[in-house]
XYZ file of C-alpha atoms in Angstrom:
632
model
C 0.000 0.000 0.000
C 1.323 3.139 -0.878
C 2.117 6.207 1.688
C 0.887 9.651 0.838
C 4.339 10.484 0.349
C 5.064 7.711 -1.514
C 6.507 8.280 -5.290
C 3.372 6.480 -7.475
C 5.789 6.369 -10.581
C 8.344 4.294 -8.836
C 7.706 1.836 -12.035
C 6.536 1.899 -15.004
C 5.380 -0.553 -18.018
C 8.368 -1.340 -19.762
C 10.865 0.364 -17.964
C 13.644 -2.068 -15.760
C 12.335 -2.796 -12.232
C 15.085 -2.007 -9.467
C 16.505 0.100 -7.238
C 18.113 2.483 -10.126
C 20.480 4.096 -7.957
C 21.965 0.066 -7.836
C 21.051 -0.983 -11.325
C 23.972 -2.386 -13.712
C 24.914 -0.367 -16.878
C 22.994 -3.484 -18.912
C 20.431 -3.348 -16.417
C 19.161 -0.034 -17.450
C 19.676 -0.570 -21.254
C 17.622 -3.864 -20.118
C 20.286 -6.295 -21.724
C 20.503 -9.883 -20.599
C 21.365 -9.747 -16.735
C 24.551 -12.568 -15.299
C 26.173 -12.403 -11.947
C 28.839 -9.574 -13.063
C 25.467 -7.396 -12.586
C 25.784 -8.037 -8.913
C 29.063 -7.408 -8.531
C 28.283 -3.965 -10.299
C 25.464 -3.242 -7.812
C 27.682 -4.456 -4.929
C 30.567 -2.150 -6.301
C 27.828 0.598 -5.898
C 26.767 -0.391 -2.040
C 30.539 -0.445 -1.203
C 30.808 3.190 -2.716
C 28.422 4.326 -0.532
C 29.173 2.157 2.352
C 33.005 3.678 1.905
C 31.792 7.670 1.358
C 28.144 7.996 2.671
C 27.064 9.279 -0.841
C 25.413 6.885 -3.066
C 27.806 6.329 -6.582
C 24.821 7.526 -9.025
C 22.426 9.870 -8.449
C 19.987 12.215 -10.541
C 16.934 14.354 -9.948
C 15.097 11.854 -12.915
C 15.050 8.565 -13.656
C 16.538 9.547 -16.939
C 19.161 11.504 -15.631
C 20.464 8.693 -13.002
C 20.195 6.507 -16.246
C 22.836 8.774 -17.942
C 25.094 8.380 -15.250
C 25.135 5.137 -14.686
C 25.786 4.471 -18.756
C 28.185 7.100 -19.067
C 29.909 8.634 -15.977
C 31.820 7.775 -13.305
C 31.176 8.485 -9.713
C 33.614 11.448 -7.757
C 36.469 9.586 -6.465
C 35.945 8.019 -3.145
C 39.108 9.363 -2.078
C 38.176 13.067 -2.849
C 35.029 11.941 -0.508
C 37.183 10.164 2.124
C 40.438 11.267 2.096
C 41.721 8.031 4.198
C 40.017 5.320 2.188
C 43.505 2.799 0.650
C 44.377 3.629 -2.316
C 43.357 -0.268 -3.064
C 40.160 -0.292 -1.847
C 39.635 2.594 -4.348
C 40.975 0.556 -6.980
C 38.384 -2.578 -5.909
C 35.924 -0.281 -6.124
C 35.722 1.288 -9.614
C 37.097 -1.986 -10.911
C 33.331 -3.375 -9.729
C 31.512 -0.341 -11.340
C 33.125 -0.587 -14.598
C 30.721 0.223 -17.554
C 32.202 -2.391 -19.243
C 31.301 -6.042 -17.841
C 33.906 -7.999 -19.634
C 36.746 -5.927 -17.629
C 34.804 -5.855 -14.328
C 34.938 -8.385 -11.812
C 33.978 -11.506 -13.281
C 32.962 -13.372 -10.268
C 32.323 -12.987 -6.505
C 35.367 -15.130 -5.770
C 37.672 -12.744 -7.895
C 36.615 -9.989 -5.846
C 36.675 -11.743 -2.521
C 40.210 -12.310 -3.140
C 41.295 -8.852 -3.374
C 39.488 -7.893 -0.619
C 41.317 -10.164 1.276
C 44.658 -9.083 0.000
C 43.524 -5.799 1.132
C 42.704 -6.773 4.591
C 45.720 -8.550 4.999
C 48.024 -5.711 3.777
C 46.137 -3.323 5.595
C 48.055 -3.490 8.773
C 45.316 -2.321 10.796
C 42.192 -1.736 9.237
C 40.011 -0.795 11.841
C 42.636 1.734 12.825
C 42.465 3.708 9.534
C 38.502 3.889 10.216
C 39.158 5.250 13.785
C 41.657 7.847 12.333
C 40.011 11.339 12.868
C 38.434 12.541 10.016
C 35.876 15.064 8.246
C 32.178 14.723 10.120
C 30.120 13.939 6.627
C 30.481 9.923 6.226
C 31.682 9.125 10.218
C 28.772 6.261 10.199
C 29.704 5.134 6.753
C 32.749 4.857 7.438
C 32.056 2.995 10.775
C 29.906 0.762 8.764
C 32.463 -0.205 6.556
C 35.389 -0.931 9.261
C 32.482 -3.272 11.083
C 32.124 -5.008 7.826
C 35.974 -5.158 7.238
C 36.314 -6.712 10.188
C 33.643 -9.409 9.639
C 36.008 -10.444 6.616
C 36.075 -10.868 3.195
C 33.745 -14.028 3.312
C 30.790 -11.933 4.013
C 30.813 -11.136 0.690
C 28.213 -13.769 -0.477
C 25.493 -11.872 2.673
C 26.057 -8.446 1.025
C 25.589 -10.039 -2.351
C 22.319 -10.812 -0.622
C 21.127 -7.886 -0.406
C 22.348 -6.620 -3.368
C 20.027 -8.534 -5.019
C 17.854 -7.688 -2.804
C 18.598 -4.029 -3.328
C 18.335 -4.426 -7.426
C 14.675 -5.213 -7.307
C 13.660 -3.098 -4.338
C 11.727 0.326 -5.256
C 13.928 2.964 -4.612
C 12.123 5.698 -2.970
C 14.824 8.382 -2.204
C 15.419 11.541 -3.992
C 19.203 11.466 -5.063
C 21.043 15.021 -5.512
C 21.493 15.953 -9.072
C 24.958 14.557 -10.498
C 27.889 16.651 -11.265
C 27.336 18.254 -14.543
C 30.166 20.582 -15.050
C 32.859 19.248 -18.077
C 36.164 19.266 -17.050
C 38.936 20.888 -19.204
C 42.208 18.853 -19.499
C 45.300 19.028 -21.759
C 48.105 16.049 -21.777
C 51.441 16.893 -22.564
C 54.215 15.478 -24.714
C 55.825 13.145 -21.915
C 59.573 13.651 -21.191
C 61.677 11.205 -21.914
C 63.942 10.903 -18.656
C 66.922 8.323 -20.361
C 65.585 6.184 -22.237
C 67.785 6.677 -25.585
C 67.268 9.032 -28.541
C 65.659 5.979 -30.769
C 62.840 6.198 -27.701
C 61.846 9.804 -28.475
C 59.281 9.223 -30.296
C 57.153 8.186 -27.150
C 56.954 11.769 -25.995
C 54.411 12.495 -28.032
C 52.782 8.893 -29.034
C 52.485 7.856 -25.146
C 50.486 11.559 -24.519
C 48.170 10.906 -27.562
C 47.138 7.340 -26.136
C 46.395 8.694 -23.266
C 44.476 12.411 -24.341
C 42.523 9.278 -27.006
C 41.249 7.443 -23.995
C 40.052 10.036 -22.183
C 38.362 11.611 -25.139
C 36.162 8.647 -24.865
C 34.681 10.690 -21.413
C 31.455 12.554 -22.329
C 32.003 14.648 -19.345
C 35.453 15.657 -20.485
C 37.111 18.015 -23.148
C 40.493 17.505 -23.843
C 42.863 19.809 -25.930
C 43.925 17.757 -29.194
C 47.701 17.097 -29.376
C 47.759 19.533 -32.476
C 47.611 21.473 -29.701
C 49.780 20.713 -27.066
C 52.477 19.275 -29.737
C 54.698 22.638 -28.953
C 55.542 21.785 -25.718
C 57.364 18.858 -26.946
C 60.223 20.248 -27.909
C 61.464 22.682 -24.882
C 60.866 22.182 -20.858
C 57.770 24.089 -19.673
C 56.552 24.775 -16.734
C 53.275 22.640 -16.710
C 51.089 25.578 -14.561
C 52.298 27.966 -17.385
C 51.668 25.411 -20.330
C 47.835 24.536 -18.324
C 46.910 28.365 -18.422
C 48.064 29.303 -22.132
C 45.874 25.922 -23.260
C 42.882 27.050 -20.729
C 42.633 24.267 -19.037
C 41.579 22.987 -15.207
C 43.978 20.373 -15.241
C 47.343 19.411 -17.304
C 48.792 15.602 -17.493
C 52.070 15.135 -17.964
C 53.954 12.429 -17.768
C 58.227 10.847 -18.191
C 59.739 7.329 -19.171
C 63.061 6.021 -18.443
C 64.613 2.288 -19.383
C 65.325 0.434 -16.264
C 66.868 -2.827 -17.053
C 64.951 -4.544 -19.822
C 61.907 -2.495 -18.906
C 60.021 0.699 -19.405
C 58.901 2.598 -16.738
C 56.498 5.139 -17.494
C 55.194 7.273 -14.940
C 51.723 9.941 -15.098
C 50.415 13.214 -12.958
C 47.731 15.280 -12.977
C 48.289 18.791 -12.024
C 45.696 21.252 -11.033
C 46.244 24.253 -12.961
C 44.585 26.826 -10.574
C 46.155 25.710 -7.213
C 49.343 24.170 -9.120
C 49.198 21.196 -6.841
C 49.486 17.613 -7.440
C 46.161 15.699 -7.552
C 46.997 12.054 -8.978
C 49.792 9.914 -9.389
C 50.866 6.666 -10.641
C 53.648 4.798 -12.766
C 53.882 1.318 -14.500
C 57.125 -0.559 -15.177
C 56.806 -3.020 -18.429
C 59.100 -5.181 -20.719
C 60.409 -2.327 -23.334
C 60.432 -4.878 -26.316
C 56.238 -5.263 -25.640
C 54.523 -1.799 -27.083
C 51.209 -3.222 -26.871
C 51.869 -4.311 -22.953
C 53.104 -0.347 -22.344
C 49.966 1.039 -23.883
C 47.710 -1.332 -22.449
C 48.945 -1.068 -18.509
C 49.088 3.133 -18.820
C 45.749 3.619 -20.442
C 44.002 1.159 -17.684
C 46.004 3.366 -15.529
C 43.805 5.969 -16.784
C 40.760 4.129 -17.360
C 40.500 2.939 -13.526
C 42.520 5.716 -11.855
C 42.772 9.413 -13.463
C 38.869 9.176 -15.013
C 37.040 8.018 -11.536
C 39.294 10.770 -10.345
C 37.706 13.413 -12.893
C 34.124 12.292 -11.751
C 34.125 10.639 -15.601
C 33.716 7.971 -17.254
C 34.180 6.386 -21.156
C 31.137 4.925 -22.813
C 31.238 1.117 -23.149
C 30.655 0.814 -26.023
C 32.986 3.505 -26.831
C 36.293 1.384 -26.335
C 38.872 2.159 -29.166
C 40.122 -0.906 -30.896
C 43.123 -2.045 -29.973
C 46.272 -3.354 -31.213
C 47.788 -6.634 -31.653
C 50.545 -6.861 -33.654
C 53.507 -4.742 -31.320
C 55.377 -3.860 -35.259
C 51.977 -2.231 -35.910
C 51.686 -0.489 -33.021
C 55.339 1.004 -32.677
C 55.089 1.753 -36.310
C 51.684 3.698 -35.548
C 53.192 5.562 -32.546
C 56.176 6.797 -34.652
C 53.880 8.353 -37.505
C 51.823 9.894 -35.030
C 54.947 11.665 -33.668
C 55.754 13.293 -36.385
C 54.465 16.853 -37.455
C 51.966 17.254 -40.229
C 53.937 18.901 -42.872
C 54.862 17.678 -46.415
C 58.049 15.573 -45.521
C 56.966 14.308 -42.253
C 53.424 13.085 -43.780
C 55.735 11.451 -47.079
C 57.769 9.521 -43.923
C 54.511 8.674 -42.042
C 52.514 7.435 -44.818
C 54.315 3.906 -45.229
C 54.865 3.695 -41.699
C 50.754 3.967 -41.697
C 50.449 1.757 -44.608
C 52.726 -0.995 -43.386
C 50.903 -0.764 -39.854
C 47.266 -0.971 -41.090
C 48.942 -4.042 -43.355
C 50.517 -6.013 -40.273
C 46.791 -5.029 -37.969
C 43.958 -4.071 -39.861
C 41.896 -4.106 -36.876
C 43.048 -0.894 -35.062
C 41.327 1.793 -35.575
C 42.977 4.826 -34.847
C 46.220 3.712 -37.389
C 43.570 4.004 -40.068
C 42.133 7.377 -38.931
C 45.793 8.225 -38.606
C 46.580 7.005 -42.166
C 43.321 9.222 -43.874
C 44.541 12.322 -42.179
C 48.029 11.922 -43.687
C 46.050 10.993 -47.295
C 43.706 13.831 -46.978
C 47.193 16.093 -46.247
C 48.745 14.801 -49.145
C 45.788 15.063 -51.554
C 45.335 18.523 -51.008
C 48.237 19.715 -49.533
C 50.761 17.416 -51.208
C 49.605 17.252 -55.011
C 49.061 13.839 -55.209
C 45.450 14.275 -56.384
C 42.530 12.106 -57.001
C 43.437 8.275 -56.039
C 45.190 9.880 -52.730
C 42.046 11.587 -51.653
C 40.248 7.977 -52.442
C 42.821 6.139 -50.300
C 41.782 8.665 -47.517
C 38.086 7.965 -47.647
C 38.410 4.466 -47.195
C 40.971 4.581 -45.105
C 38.317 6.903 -42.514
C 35.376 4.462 -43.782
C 37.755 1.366 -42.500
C 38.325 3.318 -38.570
C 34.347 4.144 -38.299
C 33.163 0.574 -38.819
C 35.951 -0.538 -36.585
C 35.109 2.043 -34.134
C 32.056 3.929 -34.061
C 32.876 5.969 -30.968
C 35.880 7.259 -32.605
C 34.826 11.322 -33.134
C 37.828 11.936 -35.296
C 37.046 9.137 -37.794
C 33.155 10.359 -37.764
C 34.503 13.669 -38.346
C 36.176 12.762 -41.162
C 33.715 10.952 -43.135
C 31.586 13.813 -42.686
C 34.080 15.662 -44.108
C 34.515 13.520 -47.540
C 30.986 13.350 -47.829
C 30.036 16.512 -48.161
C 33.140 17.377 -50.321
C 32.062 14.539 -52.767
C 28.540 16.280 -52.660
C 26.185 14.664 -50.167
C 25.210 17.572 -48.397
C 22.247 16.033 -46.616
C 23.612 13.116 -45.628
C 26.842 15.061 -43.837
C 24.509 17.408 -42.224
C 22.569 14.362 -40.599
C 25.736 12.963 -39.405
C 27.258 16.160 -38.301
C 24.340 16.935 -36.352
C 23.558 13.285 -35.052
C 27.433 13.951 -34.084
C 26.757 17.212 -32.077
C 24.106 15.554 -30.094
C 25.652 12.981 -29.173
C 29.482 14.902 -28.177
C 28.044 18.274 -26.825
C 30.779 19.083 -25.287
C 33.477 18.150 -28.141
C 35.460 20.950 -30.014
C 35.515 18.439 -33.075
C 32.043 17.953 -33.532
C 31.049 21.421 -33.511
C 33.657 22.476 -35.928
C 32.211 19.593 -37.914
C 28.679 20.527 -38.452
C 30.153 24.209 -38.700
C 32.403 22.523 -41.852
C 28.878 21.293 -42.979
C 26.984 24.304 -42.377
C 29.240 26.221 -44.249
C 28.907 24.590 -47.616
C 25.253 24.875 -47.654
C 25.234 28.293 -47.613
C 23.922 28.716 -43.977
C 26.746 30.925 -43.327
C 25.482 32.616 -39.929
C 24.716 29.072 -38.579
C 28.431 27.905 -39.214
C 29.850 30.863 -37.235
C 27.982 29.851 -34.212
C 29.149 26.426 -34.363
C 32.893 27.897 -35.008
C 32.515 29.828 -32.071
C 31.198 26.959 -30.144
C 34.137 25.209 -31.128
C 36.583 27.781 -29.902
C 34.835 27.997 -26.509
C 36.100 24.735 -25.766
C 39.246 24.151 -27.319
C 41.259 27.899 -28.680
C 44.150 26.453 -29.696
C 43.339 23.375 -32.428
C 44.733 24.284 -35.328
C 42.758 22.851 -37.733
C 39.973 24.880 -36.514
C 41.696 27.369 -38.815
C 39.022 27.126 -42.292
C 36.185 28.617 -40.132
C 38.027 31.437 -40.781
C 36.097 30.731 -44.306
C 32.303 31.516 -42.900
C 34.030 34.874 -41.016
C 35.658 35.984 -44.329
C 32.559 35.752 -46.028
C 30.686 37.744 -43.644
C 32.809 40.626 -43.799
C 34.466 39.789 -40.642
C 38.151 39.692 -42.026
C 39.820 40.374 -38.445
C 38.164 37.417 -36.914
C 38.885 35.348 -40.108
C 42.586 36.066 -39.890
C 42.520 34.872 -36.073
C 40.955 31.584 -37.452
C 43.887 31.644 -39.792
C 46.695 32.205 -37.420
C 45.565 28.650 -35.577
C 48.231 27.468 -37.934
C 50.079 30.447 -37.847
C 52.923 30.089 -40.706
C 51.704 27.267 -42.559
C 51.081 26.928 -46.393
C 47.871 27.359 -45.995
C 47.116 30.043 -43.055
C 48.869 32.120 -45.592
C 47.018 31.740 -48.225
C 43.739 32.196 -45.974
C 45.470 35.766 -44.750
C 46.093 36.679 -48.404
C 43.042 35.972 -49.814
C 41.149 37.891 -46.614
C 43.984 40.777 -47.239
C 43.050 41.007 -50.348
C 39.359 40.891 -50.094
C 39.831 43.924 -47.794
C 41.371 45.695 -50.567
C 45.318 45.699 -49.352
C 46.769 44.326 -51.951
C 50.314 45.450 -51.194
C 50.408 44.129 -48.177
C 49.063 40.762 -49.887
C 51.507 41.094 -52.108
C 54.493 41.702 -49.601
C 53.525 38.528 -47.458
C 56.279 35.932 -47.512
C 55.696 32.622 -48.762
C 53.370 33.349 -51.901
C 55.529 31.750 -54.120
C 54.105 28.888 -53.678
C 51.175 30.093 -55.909
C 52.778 30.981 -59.524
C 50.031 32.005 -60.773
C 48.895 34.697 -58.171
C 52.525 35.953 -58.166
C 51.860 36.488 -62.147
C 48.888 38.396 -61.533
C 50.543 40.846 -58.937
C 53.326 41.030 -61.137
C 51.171 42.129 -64.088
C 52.259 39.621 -66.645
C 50.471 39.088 -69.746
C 46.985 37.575 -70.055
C 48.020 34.835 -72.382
C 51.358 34.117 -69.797
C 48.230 34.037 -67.040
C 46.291 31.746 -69.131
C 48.937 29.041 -69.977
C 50.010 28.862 -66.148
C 46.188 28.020 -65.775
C 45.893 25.804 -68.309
C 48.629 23.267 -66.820
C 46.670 23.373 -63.489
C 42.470 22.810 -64.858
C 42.494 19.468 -65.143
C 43.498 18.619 -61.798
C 41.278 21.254 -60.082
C 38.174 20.346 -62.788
C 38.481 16.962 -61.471
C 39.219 17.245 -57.498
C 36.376 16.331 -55.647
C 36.671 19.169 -52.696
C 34.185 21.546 -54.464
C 35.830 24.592 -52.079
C 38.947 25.116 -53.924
C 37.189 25.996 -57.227
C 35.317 29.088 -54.971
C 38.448 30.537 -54.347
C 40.593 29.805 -57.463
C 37.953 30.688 -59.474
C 37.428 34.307 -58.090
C 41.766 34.615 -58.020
C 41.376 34.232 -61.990
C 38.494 36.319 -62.063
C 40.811 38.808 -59.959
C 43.460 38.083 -62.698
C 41.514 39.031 -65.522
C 40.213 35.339 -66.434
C 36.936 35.459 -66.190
C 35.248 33.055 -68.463
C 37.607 29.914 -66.542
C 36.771 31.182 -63.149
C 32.703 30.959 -64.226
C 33.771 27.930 -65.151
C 34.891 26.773 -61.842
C 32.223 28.820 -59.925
C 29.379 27.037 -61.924
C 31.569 23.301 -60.907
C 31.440 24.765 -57.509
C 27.890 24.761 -57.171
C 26.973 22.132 -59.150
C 29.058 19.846 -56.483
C 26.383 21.258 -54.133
C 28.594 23.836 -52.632
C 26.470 26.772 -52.334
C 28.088 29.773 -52.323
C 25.924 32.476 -51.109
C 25.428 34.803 -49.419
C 29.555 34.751 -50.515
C 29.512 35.565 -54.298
C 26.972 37.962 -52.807
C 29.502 40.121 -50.798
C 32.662 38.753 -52.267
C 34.875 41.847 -54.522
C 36.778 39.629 -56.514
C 33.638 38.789 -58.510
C 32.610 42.335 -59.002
C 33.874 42.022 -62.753
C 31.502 39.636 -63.454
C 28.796 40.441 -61.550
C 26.660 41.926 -63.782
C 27.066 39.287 -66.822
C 24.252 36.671 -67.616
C 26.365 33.392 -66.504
C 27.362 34.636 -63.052
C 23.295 35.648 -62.365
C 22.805 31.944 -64.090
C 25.074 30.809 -61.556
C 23.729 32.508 -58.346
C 19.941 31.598 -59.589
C 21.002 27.720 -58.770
C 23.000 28.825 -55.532
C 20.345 30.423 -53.866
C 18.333 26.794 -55.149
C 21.252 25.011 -53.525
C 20.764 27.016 -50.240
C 17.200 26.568 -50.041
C 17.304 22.882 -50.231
C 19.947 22.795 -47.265
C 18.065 25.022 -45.140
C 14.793 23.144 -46.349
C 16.635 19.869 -45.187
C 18.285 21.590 -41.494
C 14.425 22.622 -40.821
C 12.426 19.152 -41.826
C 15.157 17.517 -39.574
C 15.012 19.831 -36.323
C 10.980 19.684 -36.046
C-alpha cells in the first residue's frame, strides 16, 4: 500500500524494475542480466558504504540513467580522504561500464578484498583515524564489515540482489554536470635513448585518445599541445596558455629490460598535485606499455575526474607490437609535407601487419587527406583517404575523429544532406566536443547557412582555442565581412602553407593588396605571383591551363570558390565561371559569398554569373529546407 508520500511512478510498463540508484549499466539498457550485474550493484553499495554518498544519483530517472551508462562516480578518495588507495581501486574496478573488464565473479573480488585486509596493517585503525564529520557512520559501517572479513561477501551479495529489485524511494542530488577541461602533454623522456623519443608524443596521444572517450570531459587535441614537446615548460604555465583545469604530464626512463612510465595530474589553478601513478613493463612489448598506462587511466585518473568512457565507446586495440610502434612513430611526427611522405608507409605498413586498429587508419586518412590537397598527389590519394576513414568508423564507431572525417569527404564529394545528418547526429551525441562542432560548422558552411556555421565555429573555440585545424572557419568569417576574426581563425596554424594563403586571400578581399603582395611565402602560388606582377593575359592563361584538369576533377568543391574568383581577380573570367558554376553544381552553395565577395565584381553583372547565383540560392534553399524538416 502506498504512503501519501510515496513516489506512485516508482515503475513503469516497460521500464527495468530495481533500485536504479543500484542498477547495472545493462540493467538499465535492459540487456541480458549474469552475476557480473551483482558485482556492479555491490561495487555501488561499497561506494556508498566507503563515502556515505550513493555512486549515481539524478533528480530523474533519466538523468540517473545517464550516469550510470556514461559517468563515473567522484572519487571516493576526494570523498574520504583516508580510504587505501586499493580499496579505491576494488571499487571502480566493480563499477566498470564495461562487464567484460569488471569483476567476473564474486570469488575474484573476494580475493582482493582479502589481500587488502591482509596488507592493511590495521584496518580498523584507519577507520578510527580522525576525520571530516560527513560519512563518520559510513565509514564505521564499513570498518564493522571489514572486520567481519572478506567471506561476508556472499550476505552483502544478498542484499544486493535484494537491493536491485527493491523500489527505490529516495530523492538522489542531481549529479555533477560541469565538463572538465584537461590538456596532456608530450611526456619527457627521462633516459631512455634518442631511438625512444618518439614516445613523448605517441604515449600523450594514447592517453588524451582514452580520455576523449569521457562525455564529461574536453580535452585539448595534441595539435595542440604538440609545442611543448620540444622545450621544458613549466606545466602551470603550459595549463593556463591551453585554458585548461587540469594538465597531465607524464616521463619514461629504461630500467633494465623495462620501461617505466610514470603519469600526474596537475591542477592548474592551485598548481598542486592531484593524482599519481607509474607502471614498469618489458620495453620490447609496445602493446603491454599502452595497455597497462591507459588502464592506468581508465581505472585511476577518469574516476578521479568524476568521468567515465562509454562502453561501447572502447577504441580498438592493437595486436601486432610492429603495428603499433610503427603507428606511434607516424603519429609523432608533425603534419607537414616531408613528415606526412615519412609517415605514410609507416601507416600503410601498420594498417597491413593489424587491420583491426582503428585509430592507425584514422591516422593514415589524415596523412592521405594532407597529401591530396596539400601534397599534389590528387585524385586516387584523396580515395585512399576515404576508405581509409570508412575502414576506422566501422571498426570504431565511438571514434569522433574518424566520424569527423567521413563527414568531411561526404560533403566534399557532394552529399550535403547526408553530412549534415551525421554532423548533427554527431553534435548531439558529443556536446561538449570541439571536433564535432567544428564539424557541423564545416557542414553548415557549404550549404550556404553561413550565420549558422559561425555559431558552431565559435562553439568550437569555446572549448578548445588552440586546435589548429579549426583554422578554415576562418572561411564563414571571411565571407561575412568579418576579415579580423577570419585572420585569427587563420593564425591557428600560424605560418603554414595554408594560413597564408587564408590571410592573403582575406587581405586582399579587404582591398590591401600590397600588403598581400608583400607577405612571404606566396611563391608557392605561380600564378597569383603572375597576376601581382602584371604579366600578360596569355602568360596568365597558360600557367592556368597546366593546373584545370586537376582542379576540374578534385572532388573538394571549395577550392574551385576561391581559385575561381583569383582568376576572375586576374583578368580570367570566363575559366573562373567555369569553376564557380563546378562549384555549385558539387552542391557547394556559395551564397550569401559571391553575394559580398569583390573579386567577382567584374563579373557580376554578366548573364552566366546571375545563371550561376539563380542555382546557388536553389542550392541554399534545399539545405536550409533539409536543417528545418530535420530539427521539427
Amino acid at each position: 500500500m502506498l504512503t501519501e508520500d510515496a513516489d506512485p511512478h516508482l515503475t513503469s510498463p516497460g521500464v527495468a524494475i530495481g533500485t536504479a540508484a543500484y542498477m547495472s549499466p545493462e540493467q538499465a539498457r535492459g540487456e541480458e542480466l549474469d552475476p557480473r550485474t551483482d558485482l556492479f550493484s555491490f561495487g555501488a553499495v561499497l561506494y556508498e558504504m566507503s563515502t556515505g554518498k550513493q555512486a549515481f544519483s539524478g533528480n530523474t530517472t533519466a538523468v540517473l540513467h545517464d550516469a550510470i551508462l556514461n559517468r563515473a562516480p567522484t572519487s571516493p578518495v576526494r570523498l574520504n580522504p583516508e580510504l587505501p588507495p586499493d580499496l579505491e581501486r576494488i571499487i571502480n574496478k566493480a563499477l566498470e561500464k564495461d562487464r567484460e573488464v569488471r569483476f567476473q565473479s564474486a570469488a575474484e573480488l573476494r580475493a582482493d578484498l582479502k589481500r587488502l585486509k591482509r596488507d592493511t596493517s590495521s584496518a580498523s585503525a584507519v577507520w578510527r583515524t580522525a576525520q571530516p564529520a560527513a560519512v563518520p557512520a559510513a565509514r564505521r559501517s564499513l570498518a564493522r564489515w571489514l572486520g567481519i572479513g572478506a567471506a561476508a561477501i556472499v550476505i552483502v551479495l544478498f542484499v544486493v540482489a535484494a537491493i536491485r529489485w527493491w523500489p527505490s524511494r529516495s530523492a538522489p542530488a542531481a549529479v555533477r554536470a560541469a565538463q572538465t577541461t584537461l590538456a596532456v602533454l608530450p611526456f619527457a623522456n627521462a633516459g631512455a635513448g634518442a631511438e625512444r623519443d618518439y614516445l613523448r608524443v605517441a604515449l600523450a596521444d594514447e592517453v588524451a585518445t582514452t580520455l576523449s572517450y569521457a562525455p564529461a570531459l574536453a580535452i585539448r587535441p595534441m595539435a595542440s599541445t604538440r609545442k611543448f614537446a620540444q622545450a621544458d615548460f613549466d606545466p602551470q604555465a603550459a595549463g593556463r596558455e591551453l585554458k585548461v583545469a587540469d594538465v597531465v604530464t607524464g616521463q619514461f626512463s629504461q630500467e633494465g629490460e623495462n620501461l617505466r612510465v610514470s603519469l600526474e595530474v596537475i591542477d592548474v589553478e592551485g598548481n598542486r598535485l592531484v593524482w599519481r601513478d607509474a607502471v614498469s613493463v618489458p620495453a620490447k612489448d609496445m602493446i603491454a606499455v599502452r595497455e597497462q598506462v591507459t588502464a592506468r587511466v581508465r581505472q585511476g585518473l577518469l574516476p578521479l575526474l568524476g568521468a567515465a568512457t562509454s562502453a561501447s565507446g572502447a577504441a580498438t586495440r592493437p595486436q601486432n607490437s610492429e603495428a603499433y610502434e610503427l603507428y606511434m612513430r607516424a603519429v609523432a611526427l608533425p603534419s607537414d609535407d616531408e613528415p606526412t611522405r615519412q609517415a605514410i608507409p609507416m601507416l600503410e605498413r601498420a594498417v597491413q601487419l593489424d587491420p583491426n586498429f582503428a585509430p592507425a587508419w584514422a591516422a593514415l586518412s589524415r596523412r592521405y587527406n594532407y597529401a591530396s590537397n596539400y601534397g599534389a598527389q590528387g585524385n586516387a590519394t584523396y580515395r585512399r583517404a576515404e576508405e581509409a576513414a570508412s575502414r576506422a568508423l566501422a571498426l570504431d564507431p565511438e571514434f569522433v575523429e574518424a566520424e569527423g572525417l567521413s563527414i568531411q569527404y561526404h560533403v566534399e564529394r557532394g552529399n550535403w544532406n547526408l553530412a549534415y545528418d551525421e554532423a548533427n547526429a554527431l553534435v548531439r551525441k558529443r556536446p561538449e566536443n570541439a571536433q564535432a562542432h567544428f564539424t557541423l560548422a564545416y557542414i553548415l558552411r557549404y550549404g550556404g547557412l553561413n550565420d549558422e556555421a559561425i555559431r558552431e565555429c565559435e562553439a568550437a573555440m569555446r572549448l578548445d582555442a588552440h586546435e589548429r585545424r579549426f583554422r578554415s572557419c576562418s572561411i564563414p568569417f571571411l565571407y561575412a565581412g568579418n576579415i579580423d576574426r577570419a585572420i585569427e581563425f587563420s593564425n591557428l596554424d600560424r605560418g603554414s602553407q595554408w594560413a597564408q594563403s587564408a590571410i592573403y586571400q582575406s587581405l586582399l578581399r579587404q582591398g590591401r593588396v600590397k600588403e598581400a603582395q608583400r607577405m612571404t611565402g606566396m611563391d608557392f602560388i605561380p600564378l597569383i605571383q603572375a597576376c601581382f606582377e602584371r604579366r600578360p593575359r596569355a602568360e596568365i592563361a597558360k600557367l592556368w591551363a597546366g593546373l584545370e584538369a586537376d582542379e576540374m576533377s578534385f572532388p573538394d568543391p571549395e577550392p574551385k570558390y576561391f581559385d575561381g574568383s583569383a582568376l576572375v581577380y586576374c583578368g580570367l573570367h570566363d575559366e573562373g565561371l567555369r569553376l564557380l558554376r563546378k562549384a555549385v553544381e558539387s552542391n557547394y552553395c556559395a551564397v550569401p559569398a559571391m553575394d559580398n565577395d569583390p573579386l567577382w565584381d567584374s563579373v557580376r553583372k554578366t548573364p552566366e554569373f546571375a545563371a550561376i547565383r539563380k542555382d546557388a540560392m536553389a542550392c541554399r534553399d534545399h539545405a536550409l529546407a533539409h536543417v528545418q524538416q530535420k530539427n521539427r
